[in-house]
Every structure is written in C-alpha cells, then in structure tokens.
Coordinates of C-alpha atoms and ligand atoms in Angstrom, one line a residue:
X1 CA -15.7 -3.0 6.0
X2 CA -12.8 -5.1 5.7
X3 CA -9.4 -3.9 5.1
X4 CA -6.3 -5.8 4.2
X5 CA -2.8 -4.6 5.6
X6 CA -2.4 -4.9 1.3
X7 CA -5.0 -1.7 0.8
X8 CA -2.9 0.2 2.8
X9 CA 0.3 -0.3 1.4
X10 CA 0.1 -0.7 -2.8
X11 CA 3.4 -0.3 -5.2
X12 CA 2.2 2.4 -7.2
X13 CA 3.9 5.7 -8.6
X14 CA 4.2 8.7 -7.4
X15 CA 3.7 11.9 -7.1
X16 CA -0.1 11.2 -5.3
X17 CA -2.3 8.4 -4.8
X18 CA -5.8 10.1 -4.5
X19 CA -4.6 12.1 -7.8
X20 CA -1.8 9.7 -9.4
X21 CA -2.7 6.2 -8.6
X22 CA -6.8 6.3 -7.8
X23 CA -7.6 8.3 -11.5
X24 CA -5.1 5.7 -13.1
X25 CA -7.0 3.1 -11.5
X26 CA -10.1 4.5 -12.0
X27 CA -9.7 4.7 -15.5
X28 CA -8.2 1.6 -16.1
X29 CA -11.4 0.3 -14.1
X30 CA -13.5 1.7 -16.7
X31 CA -11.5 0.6 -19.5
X32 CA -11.8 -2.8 -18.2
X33 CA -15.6 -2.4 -17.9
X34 CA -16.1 -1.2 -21.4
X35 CA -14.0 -4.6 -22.3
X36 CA -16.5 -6.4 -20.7
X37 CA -19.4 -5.0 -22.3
X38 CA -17.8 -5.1 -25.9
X39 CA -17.9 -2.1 -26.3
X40 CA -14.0 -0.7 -26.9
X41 CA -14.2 -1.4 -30.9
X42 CA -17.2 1.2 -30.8
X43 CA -15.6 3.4 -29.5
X44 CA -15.2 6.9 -31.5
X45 CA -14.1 9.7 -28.9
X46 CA -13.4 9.7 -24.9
X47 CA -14.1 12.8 -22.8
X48 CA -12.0 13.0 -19.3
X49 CA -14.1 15.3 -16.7
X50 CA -12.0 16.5 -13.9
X51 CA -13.5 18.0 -10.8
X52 CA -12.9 19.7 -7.3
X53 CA -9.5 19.1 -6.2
X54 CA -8.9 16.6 -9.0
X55 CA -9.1 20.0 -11.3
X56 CA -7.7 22.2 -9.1
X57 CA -4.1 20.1 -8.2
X58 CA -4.7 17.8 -10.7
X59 CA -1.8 18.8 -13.5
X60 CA 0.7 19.2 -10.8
X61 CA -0.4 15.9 -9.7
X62 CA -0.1 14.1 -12.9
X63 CA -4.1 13.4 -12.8
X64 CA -4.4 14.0 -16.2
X65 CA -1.7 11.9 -17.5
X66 CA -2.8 9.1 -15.0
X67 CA -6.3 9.1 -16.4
X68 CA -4.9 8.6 -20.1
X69 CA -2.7 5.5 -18.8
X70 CA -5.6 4.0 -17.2
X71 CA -7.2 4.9 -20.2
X72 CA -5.2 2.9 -22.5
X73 CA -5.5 -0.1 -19.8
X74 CA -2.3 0.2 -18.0
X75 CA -2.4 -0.1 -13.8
X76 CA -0.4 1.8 -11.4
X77 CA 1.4 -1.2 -9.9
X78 CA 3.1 -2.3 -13.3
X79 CA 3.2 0.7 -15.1
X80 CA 6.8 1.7 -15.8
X81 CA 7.1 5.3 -14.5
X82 CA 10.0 6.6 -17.2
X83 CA 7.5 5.6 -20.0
X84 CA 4.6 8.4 -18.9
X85 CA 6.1 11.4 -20.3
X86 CA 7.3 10.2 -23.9
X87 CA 4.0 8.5 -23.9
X88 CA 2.3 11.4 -23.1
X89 CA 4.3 13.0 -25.9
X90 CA 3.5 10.6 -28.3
X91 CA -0.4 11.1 -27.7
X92 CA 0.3 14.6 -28.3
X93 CA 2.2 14.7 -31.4
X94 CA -0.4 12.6 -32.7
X95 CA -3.8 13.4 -31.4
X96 CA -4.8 9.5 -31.2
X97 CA -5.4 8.0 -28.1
X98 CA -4.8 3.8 -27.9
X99 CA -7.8 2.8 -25.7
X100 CA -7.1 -0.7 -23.7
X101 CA -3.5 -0.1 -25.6
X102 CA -5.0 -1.5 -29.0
X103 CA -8.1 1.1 -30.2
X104 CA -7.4 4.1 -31.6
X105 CA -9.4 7.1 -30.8
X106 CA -8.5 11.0 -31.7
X107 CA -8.0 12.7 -28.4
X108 CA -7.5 16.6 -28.5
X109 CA -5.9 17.8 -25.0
X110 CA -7.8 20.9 -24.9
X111 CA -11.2 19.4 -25.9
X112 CA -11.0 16.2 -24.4
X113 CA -9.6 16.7 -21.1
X114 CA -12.0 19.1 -19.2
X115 CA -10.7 20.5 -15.7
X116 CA -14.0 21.7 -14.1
X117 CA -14.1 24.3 -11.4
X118 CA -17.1 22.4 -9.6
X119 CA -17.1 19.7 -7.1
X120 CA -19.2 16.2 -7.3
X121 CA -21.4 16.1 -4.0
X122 CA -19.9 12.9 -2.2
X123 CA -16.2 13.5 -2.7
X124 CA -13.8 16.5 -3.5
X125 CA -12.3 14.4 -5.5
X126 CA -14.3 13.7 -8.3
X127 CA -14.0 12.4 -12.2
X128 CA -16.0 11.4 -14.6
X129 CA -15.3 9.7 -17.8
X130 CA -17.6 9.4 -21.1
X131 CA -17.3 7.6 -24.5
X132 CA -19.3 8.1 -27.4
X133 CA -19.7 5.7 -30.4
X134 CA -21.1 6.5 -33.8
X135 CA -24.7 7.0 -32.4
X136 CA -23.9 9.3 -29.5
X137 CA -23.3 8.1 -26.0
X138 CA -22.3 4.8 -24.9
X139 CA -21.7 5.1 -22.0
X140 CA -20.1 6.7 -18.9
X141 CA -18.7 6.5 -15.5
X142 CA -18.2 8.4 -12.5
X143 CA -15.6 8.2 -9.6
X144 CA -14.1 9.5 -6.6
X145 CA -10.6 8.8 -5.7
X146 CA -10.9 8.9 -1.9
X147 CA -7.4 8.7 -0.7
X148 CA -4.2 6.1 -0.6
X149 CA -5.6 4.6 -4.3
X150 CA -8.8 3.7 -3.1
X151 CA -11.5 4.3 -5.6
X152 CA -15.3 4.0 -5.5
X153 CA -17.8 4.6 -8.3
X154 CA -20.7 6.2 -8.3
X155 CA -23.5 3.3 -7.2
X156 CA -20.9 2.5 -4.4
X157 CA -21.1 6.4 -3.4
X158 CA -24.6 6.9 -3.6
X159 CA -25.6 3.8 -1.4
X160 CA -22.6 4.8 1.2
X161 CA -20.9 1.4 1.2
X162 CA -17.5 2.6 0.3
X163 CA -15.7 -0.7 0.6
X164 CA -17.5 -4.1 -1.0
X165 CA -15.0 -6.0 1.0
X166 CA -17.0 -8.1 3.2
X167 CA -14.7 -10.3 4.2
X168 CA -15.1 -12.0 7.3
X169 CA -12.4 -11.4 10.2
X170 CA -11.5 -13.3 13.3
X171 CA -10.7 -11.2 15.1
X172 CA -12.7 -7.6 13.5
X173 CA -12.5 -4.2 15.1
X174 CA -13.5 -0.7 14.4
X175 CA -12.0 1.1 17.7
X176 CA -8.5 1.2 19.4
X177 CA -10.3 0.1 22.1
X178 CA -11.9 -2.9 20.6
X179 CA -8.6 -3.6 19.4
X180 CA -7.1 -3.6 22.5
X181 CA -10.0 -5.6 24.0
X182 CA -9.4 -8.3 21.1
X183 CA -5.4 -8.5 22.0
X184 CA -6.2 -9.1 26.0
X185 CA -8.6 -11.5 25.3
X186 CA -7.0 -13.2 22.9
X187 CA -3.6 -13.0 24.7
X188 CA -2.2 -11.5 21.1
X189 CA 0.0 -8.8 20.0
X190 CA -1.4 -6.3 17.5
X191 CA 0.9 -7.4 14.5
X192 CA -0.4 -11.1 15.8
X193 CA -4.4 -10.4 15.2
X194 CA -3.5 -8.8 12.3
X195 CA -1.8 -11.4 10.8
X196 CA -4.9 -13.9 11.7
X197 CA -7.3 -11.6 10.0
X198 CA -5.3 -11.6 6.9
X199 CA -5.4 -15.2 7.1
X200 CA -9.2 -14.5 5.8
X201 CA -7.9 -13.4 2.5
X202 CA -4.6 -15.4 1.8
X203 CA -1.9 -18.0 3.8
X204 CA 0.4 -17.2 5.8
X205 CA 3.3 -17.3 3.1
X206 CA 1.7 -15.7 0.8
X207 CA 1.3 -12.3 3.3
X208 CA 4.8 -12.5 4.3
X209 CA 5.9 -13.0 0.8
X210 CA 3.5 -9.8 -0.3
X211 CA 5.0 -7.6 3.2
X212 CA 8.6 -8.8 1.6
X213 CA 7.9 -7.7 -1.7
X214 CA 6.2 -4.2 -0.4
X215 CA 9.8 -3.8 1.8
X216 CA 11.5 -4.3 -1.6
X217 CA 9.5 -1.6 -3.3
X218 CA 10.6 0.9 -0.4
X219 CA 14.2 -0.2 -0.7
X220 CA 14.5 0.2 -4.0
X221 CA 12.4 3.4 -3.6
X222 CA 15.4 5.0 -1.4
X223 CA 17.9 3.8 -3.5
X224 CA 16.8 5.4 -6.7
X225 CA 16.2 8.8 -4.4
X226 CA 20.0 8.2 -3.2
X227 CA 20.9 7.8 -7.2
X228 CA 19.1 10.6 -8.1
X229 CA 19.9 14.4 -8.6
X230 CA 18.9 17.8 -10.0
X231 CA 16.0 19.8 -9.8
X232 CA 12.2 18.0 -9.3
X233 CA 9.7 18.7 -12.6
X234 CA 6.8 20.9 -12.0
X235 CA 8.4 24.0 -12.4
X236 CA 9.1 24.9 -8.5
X237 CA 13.2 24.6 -9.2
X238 CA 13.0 22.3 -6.1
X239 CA 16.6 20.8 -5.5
X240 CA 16.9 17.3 -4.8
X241 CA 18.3 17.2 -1.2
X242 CA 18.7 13.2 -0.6
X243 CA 21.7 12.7 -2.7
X244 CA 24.0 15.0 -1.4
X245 CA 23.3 14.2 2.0
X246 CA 23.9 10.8 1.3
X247 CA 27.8 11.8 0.7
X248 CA 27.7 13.8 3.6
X249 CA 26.4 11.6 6.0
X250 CA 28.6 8.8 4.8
X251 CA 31.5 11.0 5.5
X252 CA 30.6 11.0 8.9
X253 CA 29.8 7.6 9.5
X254 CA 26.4 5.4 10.5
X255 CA 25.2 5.3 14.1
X256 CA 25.7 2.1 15.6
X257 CA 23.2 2.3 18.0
X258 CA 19.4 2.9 17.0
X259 CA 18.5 6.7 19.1
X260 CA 21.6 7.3 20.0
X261 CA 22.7 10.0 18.0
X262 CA 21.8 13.3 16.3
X263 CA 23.4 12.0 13.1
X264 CA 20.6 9.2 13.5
X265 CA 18.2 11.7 13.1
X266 CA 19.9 12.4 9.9
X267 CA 19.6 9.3 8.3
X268 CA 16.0 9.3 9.0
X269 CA 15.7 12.5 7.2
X270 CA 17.9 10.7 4.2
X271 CA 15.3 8.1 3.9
X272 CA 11.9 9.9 4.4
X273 CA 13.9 12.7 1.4
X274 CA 14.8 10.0 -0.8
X275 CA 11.2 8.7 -1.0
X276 CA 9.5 12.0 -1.6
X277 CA 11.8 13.0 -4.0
X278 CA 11.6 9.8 -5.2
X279 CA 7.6 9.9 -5.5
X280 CA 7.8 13.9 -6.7
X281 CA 9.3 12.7 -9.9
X282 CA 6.7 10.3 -10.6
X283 CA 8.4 7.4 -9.8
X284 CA 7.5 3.6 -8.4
X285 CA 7.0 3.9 -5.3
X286 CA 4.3 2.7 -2.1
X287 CA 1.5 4.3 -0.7
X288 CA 1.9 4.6 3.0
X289 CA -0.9 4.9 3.7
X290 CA -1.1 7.5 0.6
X291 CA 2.2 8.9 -1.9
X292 CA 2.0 12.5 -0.4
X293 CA 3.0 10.8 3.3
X294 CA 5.0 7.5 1.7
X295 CA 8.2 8.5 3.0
X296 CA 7.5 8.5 6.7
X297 CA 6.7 4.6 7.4
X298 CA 9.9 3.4 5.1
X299 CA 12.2 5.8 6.5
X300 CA 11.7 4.5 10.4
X301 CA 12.1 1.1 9.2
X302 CA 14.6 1.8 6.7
X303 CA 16.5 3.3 10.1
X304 CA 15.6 0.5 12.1
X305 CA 16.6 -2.3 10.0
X306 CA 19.7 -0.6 8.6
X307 CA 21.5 0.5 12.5
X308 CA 20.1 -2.3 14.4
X309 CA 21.7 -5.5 14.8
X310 CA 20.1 -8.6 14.1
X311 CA 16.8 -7.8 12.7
X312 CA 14.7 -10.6 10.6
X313 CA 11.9 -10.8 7.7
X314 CA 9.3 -11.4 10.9
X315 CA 10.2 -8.0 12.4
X316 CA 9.8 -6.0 9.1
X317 CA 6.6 -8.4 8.8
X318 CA 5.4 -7.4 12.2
X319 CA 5.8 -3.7 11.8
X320 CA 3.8 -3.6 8.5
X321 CA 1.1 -5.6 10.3
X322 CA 1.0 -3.1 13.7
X323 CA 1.5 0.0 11.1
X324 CA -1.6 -1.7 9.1
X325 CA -3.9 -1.7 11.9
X326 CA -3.8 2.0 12.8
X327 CA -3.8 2.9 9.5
X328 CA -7.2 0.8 9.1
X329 CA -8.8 2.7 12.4
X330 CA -7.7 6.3 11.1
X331 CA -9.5 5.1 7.5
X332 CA -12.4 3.5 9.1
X333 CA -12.9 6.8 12.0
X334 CA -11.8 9.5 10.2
X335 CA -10.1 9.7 7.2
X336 CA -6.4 9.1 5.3
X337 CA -7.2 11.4 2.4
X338 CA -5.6 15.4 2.8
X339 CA -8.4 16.5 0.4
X340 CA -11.0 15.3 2.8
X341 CA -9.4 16.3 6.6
X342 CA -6.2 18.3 5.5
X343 CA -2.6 16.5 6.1
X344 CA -3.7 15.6 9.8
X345 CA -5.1 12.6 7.8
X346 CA -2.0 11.9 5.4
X347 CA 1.2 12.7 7.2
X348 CA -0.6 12.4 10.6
X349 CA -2.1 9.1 10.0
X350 CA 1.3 7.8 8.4
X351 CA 2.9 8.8 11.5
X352 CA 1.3 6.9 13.7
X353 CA 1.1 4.0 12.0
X354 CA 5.5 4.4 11.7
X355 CA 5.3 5.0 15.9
X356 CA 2.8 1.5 16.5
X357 CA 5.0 -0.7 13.7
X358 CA 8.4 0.6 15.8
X359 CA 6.9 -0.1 19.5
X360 CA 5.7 -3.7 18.1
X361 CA 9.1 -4.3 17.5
X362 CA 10.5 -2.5 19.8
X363 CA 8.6 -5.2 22.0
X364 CA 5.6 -3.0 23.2
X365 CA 2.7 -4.5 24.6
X366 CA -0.9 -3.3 23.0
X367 CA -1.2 -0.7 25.3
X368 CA 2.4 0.6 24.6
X369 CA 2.1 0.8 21.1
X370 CA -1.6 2.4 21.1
X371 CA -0.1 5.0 23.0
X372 CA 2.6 5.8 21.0
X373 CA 0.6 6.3 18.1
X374 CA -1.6 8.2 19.9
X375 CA 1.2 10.5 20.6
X376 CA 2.3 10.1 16.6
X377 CA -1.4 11.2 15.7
X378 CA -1.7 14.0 18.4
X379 CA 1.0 16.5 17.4
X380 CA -0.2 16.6 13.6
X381 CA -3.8 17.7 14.4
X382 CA -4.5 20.6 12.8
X383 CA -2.3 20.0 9.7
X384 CA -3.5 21.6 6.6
X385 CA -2.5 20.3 3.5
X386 CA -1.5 23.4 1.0
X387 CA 1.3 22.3 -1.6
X388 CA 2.7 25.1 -3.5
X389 CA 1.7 24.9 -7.1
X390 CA -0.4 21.7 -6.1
X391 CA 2.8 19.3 -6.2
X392 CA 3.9 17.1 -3.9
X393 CA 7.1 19.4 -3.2
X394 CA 7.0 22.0 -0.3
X395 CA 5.9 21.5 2.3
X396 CA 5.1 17.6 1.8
X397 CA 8.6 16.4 1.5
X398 CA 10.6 18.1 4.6
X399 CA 7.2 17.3 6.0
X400 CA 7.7 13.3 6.0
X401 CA 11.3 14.0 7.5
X402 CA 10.1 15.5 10.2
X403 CA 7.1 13.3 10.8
X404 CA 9.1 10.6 10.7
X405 CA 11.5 11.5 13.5
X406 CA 8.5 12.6 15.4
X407 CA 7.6 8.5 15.0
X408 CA 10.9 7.6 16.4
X409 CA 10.3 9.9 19.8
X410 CA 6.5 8.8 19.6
X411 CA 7.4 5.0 20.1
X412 CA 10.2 6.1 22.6
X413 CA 7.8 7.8 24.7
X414 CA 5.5 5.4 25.0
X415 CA 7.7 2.5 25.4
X416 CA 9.2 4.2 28.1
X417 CA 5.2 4.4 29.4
X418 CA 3.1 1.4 30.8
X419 CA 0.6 1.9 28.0
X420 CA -1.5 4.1 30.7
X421 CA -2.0 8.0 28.8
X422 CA -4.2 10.6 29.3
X423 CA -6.0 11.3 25.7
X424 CA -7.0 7.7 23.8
X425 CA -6.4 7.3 20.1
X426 CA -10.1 6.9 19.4
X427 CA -10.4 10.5 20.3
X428 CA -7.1 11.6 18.9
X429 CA -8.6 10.2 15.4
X430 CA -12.1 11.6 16.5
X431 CA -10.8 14.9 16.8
X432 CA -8.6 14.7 13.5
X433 CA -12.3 13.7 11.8
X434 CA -13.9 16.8 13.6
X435 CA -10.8 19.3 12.6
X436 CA -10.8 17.7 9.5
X437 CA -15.2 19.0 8.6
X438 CA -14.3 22.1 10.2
X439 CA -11.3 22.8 7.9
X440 CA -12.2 25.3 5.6
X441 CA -11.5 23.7 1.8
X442 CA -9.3 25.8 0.8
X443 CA -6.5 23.9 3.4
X444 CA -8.0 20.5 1.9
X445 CA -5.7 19.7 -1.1
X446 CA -6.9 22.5 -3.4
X447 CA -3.4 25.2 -3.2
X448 CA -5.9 27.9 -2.9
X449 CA -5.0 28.2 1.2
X450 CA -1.8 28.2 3.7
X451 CA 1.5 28.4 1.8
X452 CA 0.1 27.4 -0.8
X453 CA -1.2 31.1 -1.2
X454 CA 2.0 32.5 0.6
X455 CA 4.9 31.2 -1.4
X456 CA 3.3 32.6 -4.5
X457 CA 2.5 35.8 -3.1
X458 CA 6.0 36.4 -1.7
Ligands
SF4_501 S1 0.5 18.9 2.3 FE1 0.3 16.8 3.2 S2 -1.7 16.0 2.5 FE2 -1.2 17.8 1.2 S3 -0.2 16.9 -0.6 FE3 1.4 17.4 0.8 S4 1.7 15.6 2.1 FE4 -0.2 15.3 1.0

C-alpha cells in the first residue's frame, strides 16, 4: 500500500473525518458512480443506512448532514462549511433532496435516514446507501469510513486490500526500522526519502506547492478560531476558549525564544484550541492525521514558525514530510482511526508525527527523530476515545493542547538523545494495535464508555 504525505493531511471540515469527511466522501463517491451508470434521472427515492459508531456518534458528528452533501455531489475539500446548516434547512422545509445538486428526489428525515444499532462485520464504521427507481431497486452501495477521510467500499473490504494505491516507491517501507535502514543506506533524512517517494505521484513543485497550500489551510484554520467566540453547537454549552486567550496572551507578550518559556506553552495551547474549536463548529479545516486530533500537528508548527527566527517554506515542507512518514507507519501497523484502537490511534498518532516533523527541523538525525516519536506515541497508549454527547468537544479539544506540548518535550528529549532508546516505535505502534483489539468498544468512538458515560451521569 502506498500512501501519499497528501492522504494524511486533506482540507476538509470539521467536526470528524471518519464521520464528517469519509460519509461526505463516501456519498459523493456514490453519487458520482450513479452519474456514471446513468442512472441519477431514474432516480425516485434515496435511503441513508447508518451503522455502528456511524449511528451511535453520528448526529453529534454531523454524519448525517455529511452524507446528504455528498449526496447532492458536493466534496469535503470545496464545500463551503457556513452553507451546511441553511442547506440542511432548506432540505427540511421542503422534503426534496437535489441529488448530484440537479435531481430532485423527496427525502423524509425520519424515513430516509436510518441510524441502525448494528455494526457491518469489517468496520465499526459502517454505511450503506440505496436508491430506488420506478421498478424497485437500482442499485446500492456499501462503505466504511476507516479513519482521517479514508474510505473503502465494500469489494475493497471484502477482498482486504484497503488501499488500491499501488504506486511504486523508491525508497518503500512498512517498519521504523526499514525506514531507518532506507535513510543510512541512502545517506537521507526522513523528510528527504519522503520527498523522493512522493516524487512517484507528482514533481517536486507541485508537492511543495500542495504542503504550502495544506500550511495555508491550518493558518487560516487558527485564525478564524482566534476570530471566533461564543458557545460551540451540539448542545454541550462548551465555551470557546481560544479567543480570549488570545487577548490575554498578547497582553503579556510572545516568547522570543522557542522552549524557553511557560507562556510558550500557552501559545501552543492557543493554537491546538483554536483549531478544535475551529473543527467543532464544522468548519474548513485539515485532517492531521484525522479532525478529532487536527489541532496537534498545526499548533507545534504554528509555535515553531511564529517564535523562531528565520524559518523557510523548506522547513514547514520538511516537517509535513517527517510528520507524514510516521503517520503512514501508525496507519499501515496499527491504526489512526479512534473507532478502531481508541484515541491512542488519533491524538497519539498525531502526536508523534508533531514530535518527528519538530526533531527534522530541529536538525535530528533518523535516529533522533524516531525516538522522539516514539516518546510522542508511548505516553498516549491506552487512550480511550469517549466524547461526551459523541462531539468532538470534551475531552478532544484540551486533549490536542496537551498532546501537543507533550510533542514539543517529545522532540526535546530525544534531540537531547543520540537516537539510542530503550522501547522502538515499531513496538510502541504494535502495542497501540494490541491495546487498541483489547479495548472493549464501548471506549472506541461509540460515547457509551469513559466520560462519555460520566459527564452525563454527574
Ligand atoms: S476522544 Fe480522541 S479519538 Fe475520540 S473523538 Fe475525541 S479526539 Fe477523536
């Protein structure tokens, strides 16, 4: 399986990607099929299945109002997130539904959209999507949204190859170890290989331009969770936090020098808060590696670049390249989705991908920067995932702030290290994969475990 820095990191919208931005882009997938086959003028009523933790988070989510976008043909990338809610509205007030964004087709909430209490056998979560035509059934769909936006139908399930990418790398690797192999061999720095196997999808320029583009999505990302106030939807009453500690922290004045202060930690808070608030309210934001965990990997670059002097496009390039590559060994050896291992896999995985893209620019060799996310990986195993109410509100957005520092101290550690550590990151990520099977589901994304259960009950 191939996997582009590009898979990892996607401009979607928040609040989740395996139940925001993988429905929307499963529906939208099967909106495009049903284009292909001709058959979206035949079209006389759409039925939206919902299953596992799909159903059981899947309103606080947004699942269901992602799966009508797709449904009417619009993608998570260039969807305008302020336009959801009246459209949603809209379909409401007037029962018709405008498949591809041109067909109507009545659509009754209550009959249409089904939220199942059953799970689908490869994947907790699980959807499936039907449309009928005059003479009955024309045809349907099923998929699985299997964390960060990645989505795989139901042939791609059942025959286990979860990825069709079969691109060839140069420089391909499935272990830390092989990784690190690859670097000494090939006298390269991790961000280095991994720019020479995206190579094998697209030039140079055009992956610096894309890494450029992804940096401006997070920037703009903080800025509207700076601009923004009030309480987060869902019904929680969850204050936005970012804002006001914006005043207060520019009161005080920025740190001059990167790790040298307490109020440093502060701003890393600031930016890891501004994104999750951000992606709570449903808005454009990037997966990193998923929504729930997006506001760990901007926030340590957003403190790099802003309080260090003299940084360039190649080191923001370079730290999205080293962040890529440990994101890609958690996916490939264990798992980035919290429905599947818990939150080890989201905010774990997301914080030690921030710890490697700091120590590569930080100027660590391979063995440097596997340690330190080794480090970042290590003290998150064992974390469930249990949002209150099933949104992405409490814990999962202190959570990022915290993870996020914890990626500063990670890529300290270790760069204060020769690269030589006790436990490797293939069995940090093995372990998170074992934790993760022994989990009991109710800690996996379904609110039915942890303080999920707790906050409710006091
Ligand atoms: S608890 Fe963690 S895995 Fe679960 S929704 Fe929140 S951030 Fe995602």
């Amino acid at each position: 399986m191939a996997i582009s820095v590009f898979d990892l990191f996607k401009i979607g919208i928040g609040p989740s990607s395996s139940h925001t931005v993988g429905p929307m882009r499963a529906a939208a997938l099967f909106v495009q099929g049903l284009r292909e086959r001709g058959h979206l003028q035949q079209v006389r009523r759409v039925e939206v299945r919902l299953y596992g933790s799909l159903s059981a988070t899947g309103v606080g989510h947004g699942s269901d109002s992602a799966v009508i976008m797709g449904l009417m043909g619009d993608w998570p990338d260039a969807i305008d997130p302020a336009q959801i809610a009246p459209r949603i509205a809209a379909l409401h007030d007037s029962g018709c539904l405008l498949l591809d964004g041109h067909f109507e087709v009545p659509f009754e909430w209550q009959r249409d959209m089904l939220l199942l209490d059953e799970n689908l056998p490869y994947h907790p979560n699980a959807m499936t999507l039907i449309v009928e035509g005059d003479g009955g059934e024309l045809h349907r769909d099923t998929y699985y949204s299997v964390g960060g936006g990645f989505v795989v139908d139901a042939e791609q399930a059942a025959s286990g190859v979860l990825d069709q990418d079969r691109t060839e790398l140069p420089y391909d690797f499935s272990s830390a170890e092989e990784l690190l192999q690859l670097c000494k061999t090939h006298n390269l720095r991790v961000s280095e290989l991994m720019m020479a196997n995206e190579k094998a999808w697209r030039s140079e320029a055009e992956i610096r331009q894309g890494l450029m583009r992804l940096w401006k999505a997070m920037r703009d990302c903080v800025d509207n969770g700076l601009k923004h106030e009030g309480i987060l939807p869902g019904g929680l009453n969850v204050k936005r936090r970012a804002a006001k500690l914006h005043r207060s922290l520019q009161e005080l004045g920025k740190p001059n020098v990167i790790g040298s202060t307490l109020s440093g930690m502060e701003w890393v808070n600031l930016f890891a808060l501004a994104v999750n608030e951000e992606n709570a309210a449903g808005g454009r934001m990037v997966t990193a590696p998923t929504n729930g965990a997006a506001g760990i990997i901007p926030a340590v670059l957003h403190y790099f670049v802003r309080f260090s002097p003299a940084v360039t496009e190649a080191d923001v390039c370079e730290y999205f390249l080293a962040a890529a590559a440990i994101g890609i060994l958690c996916k490939k050896n264990a798992s980035i989705s919290g429905a599947e291992v818990g939150c080890q896999g989201e905010v774990g995985s997301a914080c030690a991908m921030a710890a490697a893209g700091l120590a590569e620019i930080l100027g660590a060799t391979p063995g440097q920067l596997e340690n330190a996310a080794e480090i970042g990986l290590e003290h998150n195993l064992g974390l469930t995932c249990d949002p209150v109410g099933g949104l992405v509100q409490v814990p999962c957005i202190e959570r990022n702030a915290i993870a996020a520092v914890k990626a500063i101290n990670a890529a300290q550690m270790a760069l204060r290290g020769d690269g030589e550590h006790f436990i490797s990151l293939d069995r940090v990520i093995r372990t998170m994969r074992d934790t993760g099977a022994d989990m009991h589901d109710k800690y996996k994304e379904t609110s039915r475990g942890g303080l999920a259960v707790s906050a409710i009950e006091c």
